[in-house]
C-alpha cells in the first residue's frame, strides 16, 4: 500500500507539473503547437505597415487600451451584442483603429492552426512588430495569453488612463496594474507616433476651467498655432492633430522634446512635468535615443503581462470579435 501511495503521489505531481508547464507566458510558446504563428504575424506586418505606417501607432494604442482594461486579454476586440455594450463602443475607444488588421492576421493563423493562437497574443505581437517595422524599438513578447470572455464599456472609464488625467490619477491607475512612474513616462513616449483629434485638446485651448480660458501649462505660441491652423473652435471634434508635430510616423525622442517645451498635446503629457521625479525621468530619456528604446522595451514587456489569462482561464477565440 505504501508503494502504491508513493506512485500515486508521484503521478499526481508529474501531471501537475505537465499541466502547469504551459500555464505561464514564455517566449516561443507556440513553438510546437503552431510554429509558424509569429512568422505569419511578422510577414503580414512587413507587407502592410510600410505602406500604412500610421497603423503602428493605432496598433500599439489598441494594445494599451486592451491591457489596462481587464488585462491583456483582447477584450477590446469584442463586438457589442444586443444585451451588452463592449469596450470598443465606450467613448474613449471610439477612435481606436486596427481591428480589421488583427482580424485578418487571426484568420491567416486560424487557417494554419485552428483554435491554437489567442487574439491577445496576436495583438501583442502585431503591436511590437509594427512599431519595429517603422524603425522603433523591439521588445520581447512572451506568449501564452488566453482571450477573455467579458467586455464591458463601463470598465473603460474605471481603469483606462485618460488624456485629461492629472499626475496623481495617472500614477494611481498605473500602480493599480503593477506599473510605476518610470513606466508612465516611458509608455507616454509612444505619443511620439500617431495622431489625435481636436476633441482631446479643445478644453485646454478654449475652456480649461469653465471660464473660457486656456490651460496655462500649454505653451502660448503652440496654443495660438493650434487655434489658428487646426482647432479653430471648441466644437471641432474631427480635425486631426499630430501628437509629435512633423514626425508622427518616426519613433524618436521628439515627444519628450515637445513635453519639456510645454507642447505636449494632452493634460496627461503636461502632468509629466508636475513632479521632480517624473521631470527627472523625462530628462534622462532625452539624453539617448538608444537608452529610451531599451527602457521603453522593458516597460512594454511589463505592460504586456498585465493581468493575463493563462492555463485554463478564458478561451482561445476562433474569431476575435466574439466569444466561442
PDB file of C-alpha atoms in Angstrom:
ATOM      1  CA  UNK A   1       0.000   0.000   0.000  1.00  0.00           C
ATOM      2  CA  UNK A   2       2.867   2.307   0.873  1.00  0.00           C
ATOM      3  CA  UNK A   3       4.489   1.929  -2.540  1.00  0.00           C
ATOM      4  CA  UNK A   4       1.115   2.371  -4.285  1.00  0.00           C
ATOM      5  CA  UNK A   5       0.543   5.597  -2.392  1.00  0.00           C
ATOM      6  CA  UNK A   6       4.029   6.770  -3.313  1.00  0.00           C
ATOM      7  CA  UNK A   7       3.495   6.140  -7.019  1.00  0.00           C
ATOM      8  CA  UNK A   8       0.054   7.742  -6.902  1.00  0.00           C
ATOM      9  CA  UNK A   9       1.522  10.884  -5.375  1.00  0.00           C
ATOM     10  CA  UNK A  10       4.336  10.805  -7.930  1.00  0.00           C
ATOM     11  CA  UNK A  11       1.862  10.533 -10.819  1.00  0.00           C
ATOM     12  CA  UNK A  12      -0.210  13.403  -9.454  1.00  0.00           C
ATOM     13  CA  UNK A  13       2.918  15.548  -9.128  1.00  0.00           C
ATOM     14  CA  UNK A  14       4.046  14.736 -12.682  1.00  0.00           C
ATOM     15  CA  UNK A  15       0.585  15.542 -14.053  1.00  0.00           C
ATOM     16  CA  UNK A  16       0.565  18.803 -12.082  1.00  0.00           C
ATOM     17  CA  UNK A  17       3.982  19.750 -13.464  1.00  0.00           C
ATOM     18  CA  UNK A  18       2.944  18.928 -17.043  1.00  0.00           C
ATOM     19  CA  UNK A  19      -0.332  20.778 -16.608  1.00  0.00           C
ATOM     20  CA  UNK A  20       1.358  23.867 -15.222  1.00  0.00           C
ATOM     21  CA  UNK A  21       4.265  23.931 -17.668  1.00  0.00           C
ATOM     22  CA  UNK A  22       2.148  25.776 -20.239  1.00  0.00           C
ATOM     23  CA  UNK A  23       0.345  27.879 -17.634  1.00  0.00           C
ATOM     24  CA  UNK A  24       2.684  30.840 -17.997  1.00  0.00           C
ATOM     25  CA  UNK A  25       3.857  33.301 -20.592  1.00  0.00           C
ATOM     26  CA  UNK A  26       7.047  32.302 -22.329  1.00  0.00           C
ATOM     27  CA  UNK A  27       8.974  33.126 -25.458  1.00  0.00           C
ATOM     28  CA  UNK A  28       8.122  30.785 -28.297  1.00  0.00           C
ATOM     29  CA  UNK A  29       5.042  29.403 -26.543  1.00  0.00           C
ATOM     30  CA  UNK A  30       3.625  28.195 -29.873  1.00  0.00           C
ATOM     31  CA  UNK A  31       6.889  26.584 -30.991  1.00  0.00           C
ATOM     32  CA  UNK A  32       5.303  23.138 -31.174  1.00  0.00           C
ATOM     33  CA  UNK A  33       1.566  23.830 -31.399  1.00  0.00           C
ATOM     34  CA  UNK A  34       1.769  26.457 -34.156  1.00  0.00           C
ATOM     35  CA  UNK A  35       5.409  27.031 -35.134  1.00  0.00           C
ATOM     36  CA  UNK A  36       4.626  29.496 -37.928  1.00  0.00           C
ATOM     37  CA  UNK A  37       2.377  31.761 -35.838  1.00  0.00           C
ATOM     38  CA  UNK A  38       4.861  34.548 -35.143  1.00  0.00           C
ATOM     39  CA  UNK A  39       6.207  34.319 -38.683  1.00  0.00           C
ATOM     40  CA  UNK A  40       2.688  34.844 -40.067  1.00  0.00           C
ATOM     41  CA  UNK A  41       2.222  37.965 -37.929  1.00  0.00           C
ATOM     42  CA  UNK A  42       5.600  39.379 -38.932  1.00  0.00           C
ATOM     43  CA  UNK A  43       5.075  38.679 -42.624  1.00  0.00           C
ATOM     44  CA  UNK A  44       1.702  40.433 -42.644  1.00  0.00           C
ATOM     45  CA  UNK A  45       3.150  43.406 -40.761  1.00  0.00           C
ATOM     46  CA  UNK A  46       6.036  43.723 -43.210  1.00  0.00           C
ATOM     47  CA  UNK A  47       3.637  43.552 -46.147  1.00  0.00           C
ATOM     48  CA  UNK A  48       1.334  46.311 -44.907  1.00  0.00           C
ATOM     49  CA  UNK A  49       2.918  48.649 -42.333  1.00  0.00           C
ATOM     50  CA  UNK A  50       5.459  50.236 -44.733  1.00  0.00           C
ATOM     51  CA  UNK A  51       2.521  51.352 -46.893  1.00  0.00           C
ATOM     52  CA  UNK A  52       0.411  52.428 -43.906  1.00  0.00           C
ATOM     53  CA  UNK A  53       2.879  53.439 -41.164  1.00  0.00           C
ATOM     54  CA  UNK A  54       0.169  55.201 -39.136  1.00  0.00           C
ATOM     55  CA  UNK A  55      -1.160  51.750 -38.267  1.00  0.00           C
ATOM     56  CA  UNK A  56       1.837  51.214 -35.984  1.00  0.00           C
ATOM     57  CA  UNK A  57       0.526  53.923 -33.662  1.00  0.00           C
ATOM     58  CA  UNK A  58      -3.001  52.547 -33.958  1.00  0.00           C
ATOM     59  CA  UNK A  59      -1.912  49.020 -33.003  1.00  0.00           C
ATOM     60  CA  UNK A  60       0.212  49.997 -30.014  1.00  0.00           C
ATOM     61  CA  UNK A  61      -2.663  52.165 -28.792  1.00  0.00           C
ATOM     62  CA  UNK A  62      -5.065  49.253 -29.249  1.00  0.00           C
ATOM     63  CA  UNK A  63      -2.695  47.071 -27.206  1.00  0.00           C
ATOM     64  CA  UNK A  64      -2.502  49.708 -24.447  1.00  0.00           C
ATOM     65  CA  UNK A  65      -6.275  50.132 -24.296  1.00  0.00           C
ATOM     66  CA  UNK A  66      -6.672  46.369 -24.109  1.00  0.00           C
ATOM     67  CA  UNK A  67      -4.183  45.747 -21.319  1.00  0.00           C
ATOM     68  CA  UNK A  68      -5.440  48.470 -18.977  1.00  0.00           C
ATOM     69  CA  UNK A  69      -8.993  47.107 -19.010  1.00  0.00           C
ATOM     70  CA  UNK A  70      -9.329  43.554 -17.647  1.00  0.00           C
ATOM     71  CA  UNK A  71      -5.728  42.822 -18.596  1.00  0.00           C
ATOM     72  CA  UNK A  72      -4.166  41.860 -21.923  1.00  0.00           C
ATOM     73  CA  UNK A  73      -6.984  39.530 -22.980  1.00  0.00           C
ATOM     74  CA  UNK A  74      -8.212  41.016 -26.281  1.00  0.00           C
ATOM     75  CA  UNK A  75     -11.466  42.114 -24.643  1.00  0.00           C
ATOM     76  CA  UNK A  76     -11.125  45.405 -26.544  1.00  0.00           C
ATOM     77  CA  UNK A  77     -11.599  43.495 -29.819  1.00  0.00           C
ATOM     78  CA  UNK A  78     -15.036  42.093 -28.975  1.00  0.00           C
ATOM     79  CA  UNK A  79     -18.197  43.445 -30.561  1.00  0.00           C
ATOM     80  CA  UNK A  80     -21.197  44.664 -28.619  1.00  0.00           C
ATOM     81  CA  UNK A  81     -24.308  42.499 -28.511  1.00  0.00           C
ATOM     82  CA  UNK A  82     -27.984  43.264 -28.015  1.00  0.00           C
ATOM     83  CA  UNK A  83     -27.534  42.807 -24.280  1.00  0.00           C
ATOM     84  CA  UNK A  84     -24.026  44.191 -23.748  1.00  0.00           C
ATOM     85  CA  UNK A  85     -22.095  47.272 -24.810  1.00  0.00           C
ATOM     86  CA  UNK A  86     -18.485  46.184 -25.302  1.00  0.00           C
ATOM     87  CA  UNK A  87     -15.287  48.108 -24.595  1.00  0.00           C
ATOM     88  CA  UNK A  88     -14.745  49.136 -28.218  1.00  0.00           C
ATOM     89  CA  UNK A  89     -18.010  51.126 -28.116  1.00  0.00           C
ATOM     90  CA  UNK A  90     -17.062  53.042 -24.968  1.00  0.00           C
ATOM     91  CA  UNK A  91     -16.494  56.743 -25.704  1.00  0.00           C
ATOM     92  CA  UNK A  92     -12.697  56.685 -25.053  1.00  0.00           C
ATOM     93  CA  UNK A  93     -12.355  53.827 -27.539  1.00  0.00           C
ATOM     94  CA  UNK A  94     -14.412  55.190 -30.436  1.00  0.00           C
ATOM     95  CA  UNK A  95     -11.293  56.450 -32.229  1.00  0.00           C
ATOM     96  CA  UNK A  96      -9.400  53.156 -31.941  1.00  0.00           C
ATOM     97  CA  UNK A  97      -8.220  51.626 -35.220  1.00  0.00           C
ATOM     98  CA  UNK A  98      -6.574  48.392 -36.287  1.00  0.00           C
ATOM     99  CA  UNK A  99      -9.419  45.960 -35.654  1.00  0.00           C
ATOM    100  CA  UNK A 100      -9.530  44.758 -39.268  1.00  0.00           C
ATOM    101  CA  UNK A 101      -5.766  44.304 -39.268  1.00  0.00           C
ATOM    102  CA  UNK A 102      -5.908  41.992 -36.230  1.00  0.00           C
ATOM    103  CA  UNK A 103      -8.924  40.107 -37.580  1.00  0.00           C
ATOM    104  CA  UNK A 104      -7.113  39.433 -40.843  1.00  0.00           C
ATOM    105  CA  UNK A 105      -3.996  38.160 -39.094  1.00  0.00           C
ATOM    106  CA  UNK A 106      -6.207  35.975 -36.917  1.00  0.00           C
ATOM    107  CA  UNK A 107      -7.858  34.440 -39.989  1.00  0.00           C
ATOM    108  CA  UNK A 108      -4.448  33.671 -41.510  1.00  0.00           C
ATOM    109  CA  UNK A 109      -3.280  31.961 -38.324  1.00  0.00           C
ATOM    110  CA  UNK A 110      -6.555  30.073 -37.942  1.00  0.00           C
ATOM    111  CA  UNK A 111      -6.038  28.669 -41.432  1.00  0.00           C
ATOM    112  CA  UNK A 112      -2.643  27.380 -40.298  1.00  0.00           C
ATOM    113  CA  UNK A 113      -3.510  26.255 -36.749  1.00  0.00           C
ATOM    114  CA  UNK A 114      -7.223  26.342 -35.877  1.00  0.00           C
ATOM    115  CA  UNK A 115      -8.076  27.200 -32.294  1.00  0.00           C
ATOM    116  CA  UNK A 116      -4.487  27.465 -31.037  1.00  0.00           C
ATOM    117  CA  UNK A 117      -3.290  31.086 -31.032  1.00  0.00           C
ATOM    118  CA  UNK A 118      -5.123  33.689 -28.963  1.00  0.00           C
ATOM    119  CA  UNK A 119      -6.259  37.072 -30.222  1.00  0.00           C
ATOM    120  CA  UNK A 120      -4.492  38.576 -27.203  1.00  0.00           C
ATOM    121  CA  UNK A 121      -1.145  37.211 -28.392  1.00  0.00           C
ATOM    122  CA  UNK A 122      -1.814  38.280 -31.969  1.00  0.00           C
ATOM    123  CA  UNK A 123      -2.486  41.847 -30.798  1.00  0.00           C
ATOM    124  CA  UNK A 124       0.640  41.875 -28.606  1.00  0.00           C
ATOM    125  CA  UNK A 125       2.850  40.590 -31.422  1.00  0.00           C
ATOM    126  CA  UNK A 126       1.318  42.901 -34.040  1.00  0.00           C
ATOM    127  CA  UNK A 127       1.912  45.969 -31.868  1.00  0.00           C
ATOM    128  CA  UNK A 128       5.564  45.043 -31.337  1.00  0.00           C
ATOM    129  CA  UNK A 129       6.286  44.108 -34.947  1.00  0.00           C
ATOM    130  CA  UNK A 130       4.561  47.166 -36.401  1.00  0.00           C
ATOM    131  CA  UNK A 131       6.450  49.612 -34.166  1.00  0.00           C
ATOM    132  CA  UNK A 132       9.725  47.877 -35.020  1.00  0.00           C
ATOM    133  CA  UNK A 133       8.812  47.981 -38.727  1.00  0.00           C
ATOM    134  CA  UNK A 134       8.817  51.793 -38.696  1.00  0.00           C
ATOM    135  CA  UNK A 135      12.208  51.918 -37.000  1.00  0.00           C
ATOM    136  CA  UNK A 136      11.020  51.849 -33.405  1.00  0.00           C
ATOM    137  CA  UNK A 137      12.230  49.634 -30.555  1.00  0.00           C
ATOM    138  CA  UNK A 138      11.920  45.863 -30.436  1.00  0.00           C
ATOM    139  CA  UNK A 139      10.766  44.152 -27.262  1.00  0.00           C
ATOM    140  CA  UNK A 140      10.267  40.589 -26.155  1.00  0.00           C
ATOM    141  CA  UNK A 141       6.703  39.300 -26.356  1.00  0.00           C
ATOM    142  CA  UNK A 142       6.343  36.139 -24.282  1.00  0.00           C
ATOM    143  CA  UNK A 143       3.201  34.374 -25.479  1.00  0.00           C
ATOM    144  CA  UNK A 144       0.596  32.092 -23.961  1.00  0.00           C
ATOM    145  CA  UNK A 145      -2.119  34.646 -23.212  1.00  0.00           C
ATOM    146  CA  UNK A 146      -5.681  33.442 -23.434  1.00  0.00           C
ATOM    147  CA  UNK A 147      -8.654  35.515 -24.537  1.00  0.00           C
ATOM    148  CA  UNK A 148     -11.176  36.981 -22.137  1.00  0.00           C
ATOM    149  CA  UNK A 149     -14.884  36.309 -22.426  1.00  0.00           C
ATOM    150  CA  UNK A 150     -16.113  39.563 -20.872  1.00  0.00           C
ATOM    151  CA  UNK A 151     -16.020  43.037 -22.412  1.00  0.00           C
ATOM    152  CA  UNK A 152     -17.938  45.911 -20.801  1.00  0.00           C
ATOM    153  CA  UNK A 153     -17.893  49.521 -21.937  1.00  0.00           C
ATOM    154  CA  UNK A 154     -18.296  50.808 -18.376  1.00  0.00           C
ATOM    155  CA  UNK A 155     -14.975  49.233 -17.304  1.00  0.00           C
ATOM    156  CA  UNK A 156     -13.069  51.551 -19.626  1.00  0.00           C
ATOM    157  CA  UNK A 157     -13.972  54.643 -17.596  1.00  0.00           C
ATOM    158  CA  UNK A 158     -12.720  52.997 -14.402  1.00  0.00           C
ATOM    159  CA  UNK A 159      -9.272  51.677 -15.316  1.00  0.00           C
ATOM    160  CA  UNK A 160      -8.076  53.296 -18.577  1.00  0.00           C
ATOM    161  CA  UNK A 161      -5.791  56.339 -18.175  1.00  0.00           C
ATOM    162  CA  UNK A 162      -7.273  59.362 -19.928  1.00  0.00           C
ATOM    163  CA  UNK A 163      -5.647  62.327 -21.711  1.00  0.00           C
ATOM    164  CA  UNK A 164      -7.177  64.716 -19.147  1.00  0.00           C
ATOM    165  CA  UNK A 165      -5.872  62.858 -16.062  1.00  0.00           C
ATOM    166  CA  UNK A 166      -3.552  64.626 -13.624  1.00  0.00           C
ATOM    167  CA  UNK A 167      -0.333  63.070 -12.346  1.00  0.00           C
ATOM    168  CA  UNK A 168      -1.848  61.666  -9.152  1.00  0.00           C
ATOM    169  CA  UNK A 169      -4.584  59.858 -11.077  1.00  0.00           C
ATOM    170  CA  UNK A 170      -2.142  58.581 -13.689  1.00  0.00           C
ATOM    171  CA  UNK A 171       0.214  57.158 -11.064  1.00  0.00           C
ATOM    172  CA  UNK A 172      -2.723  55.511  -9.308  1.00  0.00           C
ATOM    173  CA  UNK A 173      -4.065  53.897 -12.491  1.00  0.00           C
ATOM    174  CA  UNK A 174      -0.605  52.692 -13.482  1.00  0.00           C
ATOM    175  CA  UNK A 175       0.101  51.476  -9.969  1.00  0.00           C
ATOM    176  CA  UNK A 176      -3.146  49.511  -9.963  1.00  0.00           C
ATOM    177  CA  UNK A 177      -1.749  47.300 -12.737  1.00  0.00           C
ATOM    178  CA  UNK A 178       1.781  46.996 -11.384  1.00  0.00           C
ATOM    179  CA  UNK A 179       3.414  49.823 -13.329  1.00  0.00           C
ATOM    180  CA  UNK A 180       5.351  52.734 -11.819  1.00  0.00           C
ATOM    181  CA  UNK A 181       6.328  56.335 -12.586  1.00  0.00           C
ATOM    182  CA  UNK A 182       9.126  55.217 -14.877  1.00  0.00           C
ATOM    183  CA  UNK A 183       6.676  53.108 -16.892  1.00  0.00           C
ATOM    184  CA  UNK A 184       4.264  56.049 -17.054  1.00  0.00           C
ATOM    185  CA  UNK A 185       6.887  58.310 -18.609  1.00  0.00           C
ATOM    186  CA  UNK A 186       8.233  55.649 -20.955  1.00  0.00           C
ATOM    187  CA  UNK A 187       4.864  54.450 -22.223  1.00  0.00           C
ATOM    188  CA  UNK A 188       3.767  58.059 -22.702  1.00  0.00           C
ATOM    189  CA  UNK A 189       6.746  58.212 -25.052  1.00  0.00           C
ATOM    190  CA  UNK A 190       4.680  56.205 -27.528  1.00  0.00           C
ATOM    191  CA  UNK A 191       2.957  59.531 -28.254  1.00  0.00           C
ATOM    192  CA  UNK A 192       5.950  60.186 -30.493  1.00  0.00           C
ATOM    193  CA  UNK A 193       3.920  58.442 -33.201  1.00  0.00           C
ATOM    194  CA  UNK A 194       0.304  58.842 -34.219  1.00  0.00           C
ATOM    195  CA  UNK A 195      -2.388  61.480 -34.181  1.00  0.00           C
ATOM    196  CA  UNK A 196      -5.253  62.678 -32.060  1.00  0.00           C
ATOM    197  CA  UNK A 197      -8.301  64.891 -32.646  1.00  0.00           C
ATOM    198  CA  UNK A 198      -9.192  68.402 -31.565  1.00  0.00           C
ATOM    199  CA  UNK A 199     -11.758  66.987 -29.158  1.00  0.00           C
ATOM    200  CA  UNK A 200      -8.864  65.791 -26.983  1.00  0.00           C
ATOM    201  CA  UNK A 201      -7.374  69.248 -26.569  1.00  0.00           C
ATOM    202  CA  UNK A 202     -10.291  71.665 -27.083  1.00  0.00           C
ATOM    203  CA  UNK A 203     -10.842  72.274 -23.361  1.00  0.00           C
ATOM    204  CA  UNK A 204      -7.160  73.106 -22.886  1.00  0.00           C
ATOM    205  CA  UNK A 205      -7.446  75.655 -25.668  1.00  0.00           C
ATOM    206  CA  UNK A 206     -10.826  77.228 -25.044  1.00  0.00           C
ATOM    207  CA  UNK A 207     -12.418  76.385 -21.711  1.00  0.00           C
ATOM    208  CA  UNK A 208      -9.901  74.933 -19.288  1.00  0.00           C
ATOM    209  CA  UNK A 209     -11.584  75.926 -16.025  1.00  0.00           C
ATOM    210  CA  UNK A 210     -15.047  76.528 -17.457  1.00  0.00           C
ATOM    211  CA  UNK A 211     -14.445  80.273 -17.839  1.00  0.00           C
ATOM    212  CA  UNK A 212     -13.421  80.429 -21.495  1.00  0.00           C
ATOM    213  CA  UNK A 213      -9.742  80.283 -20.604  1.00  0.00           C
ATOM    214  CA  UNK A 214      -6.659  78.461 -21.839  1.00  0.00           C
ATOM    215  CA  UNK A 215      -4.571  75.943 -19.902  1.00  0.00           C
ATOM    216  CA  UNK A 216      -1.602  77.937 -18.503  1.00  0.00           C
ATOM    217  CA  UNK A 217       0.546  74.783 -18.703  1.00  0.00           C
ATOM    218  CA  UNK A 218       0.269  74.825 -22.504  1.00  0.00           C
ATOM    219  CA  UNK A 219       2.888  76.877 -24.352  1.00  0.00           C
ATOM    220  CA  UNK A 220       1.134  80.012 -25.582  1.00  0.00           C
ATOM    221  CA  UNK A 221       2.724  80.060 -29.057  1.00  0.00           C
ATOM    222  CA  UNK A 222       1.815  76.417 -29.590  1.00  0.00           C
ATOM    223  CA  UNK A 223      -1.735  77.055 -28.385  1.00  0.00           C
ATOM    224  CA  UNK A 224      -2.099  80.005 -30.740  1.00  0.00           C
ATOM    225  CA  UNK A 225      -0.855  77.910 -33.652  1.00  0.00           C
ATOM    226  CA  UNK A 226      -3.347  75.125 -32.846  1.00  0.00           C
ATOM    227  CA  UNK A 227      -6.218  77.631 -32.641  1.00  0.00           C
ATOM    228  CA  UNK A 228      -5.202  79.315 -35.885  1.00  0.00           C
ATOM    229  CA  UNK A 229      -4.466  76.333 -38.088  1.00  0.00           C
ATOM    230  CA  UNK A 230      -6.080  73.251 -36.521  1.00  0.00           C
ATOM    231  CA  UNK A 231      -8.710  73.502 -33.790  1.00  0.00           C
ATOM    232  CA  UNK A 232     -10.394  76.743 -34.804  1.00  0.00           C
ATOM    233  CA  UNK A 233     -13.282  76.453 -32.356  1.00  0.00           C
ATOM    234  CA  UNK A 234     -14.216  74.459 -29.273  1.00  0.00           C
ATOM    235  CA  UNK A 235     -16.780  72.388 -31.173  1.00  0.00           C
ATOM    236  CA  UNK A 236     -14.294  70.854 -33.616  1.00  0.00           C
ATOM    237  CA  UNK A 237     -14.373  67.121 -32.899  1.00  0.00           C
ATOM    238  CA  UNK A 238     -12.790  65.719 -36.030  1.00  0.00           C
ATOM    239  CA  UNK A 239      -9.719  67.663 -37.171  1.00  0.00           C
ATOM    240  CA  UNK A 240      -6.582  65.548 -36.844  1.00  0.00           C
ATOM    241  CA  UNK A 241      -3.535  66.797 -34.934  1.00  0.00           C
ATOM    242  CA  UNK A 242      -0.092  65.198 -34.781  1.00  0.00           C
ATOM    243  CA  UNK A 243       0.983  64.336 -31.241  1.00  0.00           C
ATOM    244  CA  UNK A 244       4.621  64.858 -32.224  1.00  0.00           C
ATOM    245  CA  UNK A 245       4.395  67.508 -34.961  1.00  0.00           C
ATOM    246  CA  UNK A 246       6.492  66.800 -38.030  1.00  0.00           C
ATOM    247  CA  UNK A 247       7.426  63.204 -37.221  1.00  0.00           C
ATOM    248  CA  UNK A 248       4.231  61.346 -36.469  1.00  0.00           C
ATOM    249  CA  UNK A 249       5.492  58.160 -38.151  1.00  0.00           C
ATOM    250  CA  UNK A 250       9.001  58.293 -36.660  1.00  0.00           C
ATOM    251  CA  UNK A 251       9.639  56.697 -33.290  1.00  0.00           C
ATOM    252  CA  UNK A 252      12.154  59.026 -31.639  1.00  0.00           C
ATOM    253  CA  UNK A 253      12.720  61.497 -28.802  1.00  0.00           C
ATOM    254  CA  UNK A 254      10.521  64.135 -30.429  1.00  0.00           C
ATOM    255  CA  UNK A 255       7.698  63.634 -27.936  1.00  0.00           C
ATOM    256  CA  UNK A 256       9.902  64.298 -24.905  1.00  0.00           C
ATOM    257  CA  UNK A 257      11.329  67.385 -26.620  1.00  0.00           C
ATOM    258  CA  UNK A 258       7.775  68.676 -27.045  1.00  0.00           C
ATOM    259  CA  UNK A 259       6.901  67.912 -23.419  1.00  0.00           C
ATOM    260  CA  UNK A 260       9.781  69.933 -21.947  1.00  0.00           C
ATOM    261  CA  UNK A 261       8.735  72.870 -24.161  1.00  0.00           C
ATOM    262  CA  UNK A 262       5.224  72.580 -22.661  1.00  0.00           C
ATOM    263  CA  UNK A 263       3.936  71.485 -26.063  1.00  0.00           C
ATOM    264  CA  UNK A 264       2.608  68.081 -25.109  1.00  0.00           C
ATOM    265  CA  UNK A 265      -0.878  67.834 -26.563  1.00  0.00           C
ATOM    266  CA  UNK A 266      -2.701  66.347 -23.574  1.00  0.00           C
ATOM    267  CA  UNK A 267      -3.039  67.294 -19.924  1.00  0.00           C
ATOM    268  CA  UNK A 268      -1.535  63.881 -19.198  1.00  0.00           C
ATOM    269  CA  UNK A 269       1.563  64.953 -21.160  1.00  0.00           C
ATOM    270  CA  UNK A 270       1.872  68.183 -19.197  1.00  0.00           C
ATOM    271  CA  UNK A 271       1.413  66.167 -15.996  1.00  0.00           C
ATOM    272  CA  UNK A 272       4.837  64.580 -16.522  1.00  0.00           C
ATOM    273  CA  UNK A 273       6.415  67.915 -15.552  1.00  0.00           C
ATOM    274  CA  UNK A 274       4.441  68.194 -12.320  1.00  0.00           C
ATOM    275  CA  UNK A 275       6.856  66.300 -10.079  1.00  0.00           C
ATOM    276  CA  UNK A 276      10.623  66.303  -9.761  1.00  0.00           C
ATOM    277  CA  UNK A 277      10.626  62.516 -10.128  1.00  0.00           C
ATOM    278  CA  UNK A 278       8.834  62.399 -13.477  1.00  0.00           C
ATOM    279  CA  UNK A 279      10.675  65.506 -14.745  1.00  0.00           C
ATOM    280  CA  UNK A 280      13.930  63.733 -13.988  1.00  0.00           C
ATOM    281  CA  UNK A 281      12.830  60.617 -15.887  1.00  0.00           C
ATOM    282  CA  UNK A 282      11.872  62.737 -18.912  1.00  0.00           C
ATOM    283  CA  UNK A 283      15.282  64.452 -18.785  1.00  0.00           C
ATOM    284  CA  UNK A 284      17.079  61.096 -18.588  1.00  0.00           C
ATOM    285  CA  UNK A 285      15.436  59.793 -21.726  1.00  0.00           C
ATOM    286  CA  UNK A 286      16.157  62.968 -23.646  1.00  0.00           C
ATOM    287  CA  UNK A 287      19.845  62.115 -23.407  1.00  0.00           C
ATOM    288  CA  UNK A 288      19.872  58.998 -25.556  1.00  0.00           C
ATOM    289  CA  UNK A 289      17.602  57.524 -28.169  1.00  0.00           C
ATOM    290  CA  UNK A 290      19.245  54.140 -27.603  1.00  0.00           C
ATOM    291  CA  UNK A 291      18.550  54.212 -23.866  1.00  0.00           C
ATOM    292  CA  UNK A 292      14.963  55.297 -24.462  1.00  0.00           C
ATOM    293  CA  UNK A 293      14.438  52.354 -26.827  1.00  0.00           C
ATOM    294  CA  UNK A 294      15.958  49.917 -24.319  1.00  0.00           C
ATOM    295  CA  UNK A 295      13.887  51.159 -21.388  1.00  0.00           C
ATOM    296  CA  UNK A 296      10.717  51.511 -23.459  1.00  0.00           C
ATOM    297  CA  UNK A 297      11.082  47.864 -24.453  1.00  0.00           C
ATOM    298  CA  UNK A 298      11.219  46.825 -20.789  1.00  0.00           C
ATOM    299  CA  UNK A 299       8.061  48.788 -19.958  1.00  0.00           C
ATOM    300  CA  UNK A 300       6.209  47.359 -22.939  1.00  0.00           C
ATOM    301  CA  UNK A 301       7.050  43.833 -21.852  1.00  0.00           C
ATOM    302  CA  UNK A 302       5.785  44.675 -18.352  1.00  0.00           C
ATOM    303  CA  UNK A 303       2.587  46.124 -19.768  1.00  0.00           C
ATOM    304  CA  UNK A 304       2.074  43.027 -21.894  1.00  0.00           C
ATOM    305  CA  UNK A 305       1.906  40.943 -18.707  1.00  0.00           C
ATOM    306  CA  UNK A 306      -0.899  42.910 -17.028  1.00  0.00           C
ATOM    307  CA  UNK A 307      -3.495  40.528 -15.580  1.00  0.00           C
ATOM    308  CA  UNK A 308      -3.003  37.983 -18.358  1.00  0.00           C
ATOM    309  CA  UNK A 309      -5.182  34.892 -18.520  1.00  0.00           C
ATOM    310  CA  UNK A 310      -3.207  31.666 -18.724  1.00  0.00           C
ATOM    311  CA  UNK A 311      -3.677  27.922 -18.397  1.00  0.00           C
ATOM    312  CA  UNK A 312      -7.396  27.163 -18.405  1.00  0.00           C
ATOM    313  CA  UNK A 313      -8.566  30.746 -17.868  1.00  0.00           C
ATOM    314  CA  UNK A 314     -10.599  32.341 -20.642  1.00  0.00           C
ATOM    315  CA  UNK A 315     -10.506  30.691 -24.048  1.00  0.00           C
ATOM    316  CA  UNK A 316      -8.860  30.781 -27.470  1.00  0.00           C
ATOM    317  CA  UNK A 317     -11.385  32.675 -29.563  1.00  0.00           C
ATOM    318  CA  UNK A 318     -11.959  31.427 -33.088  1.00  0.00           C
ATOM    319  CA  UNK A 319     -12.980  34.943 -34.075  1.00  0.00           C
ATOM    320  CA  UNK A 320     -11.595  37.930 -32.221  1.00  0.00           C
ATOM    321  CA  UNK A 321     -14.855  39.848 -32.282  1.00  0.00           C
ATOM    322  CA  UNK A 322     -16.970  37.430 -30.259  1.00  0.00           C
ATOM    323  CA  UNK A 323     -16.686  34.545 -27.781  1.00  0.00           C
ATOM    324  CA  UNK A 324     -16.816  30.968 -28.974  1.00  0.00           C
TER     325      UNK A 324
END
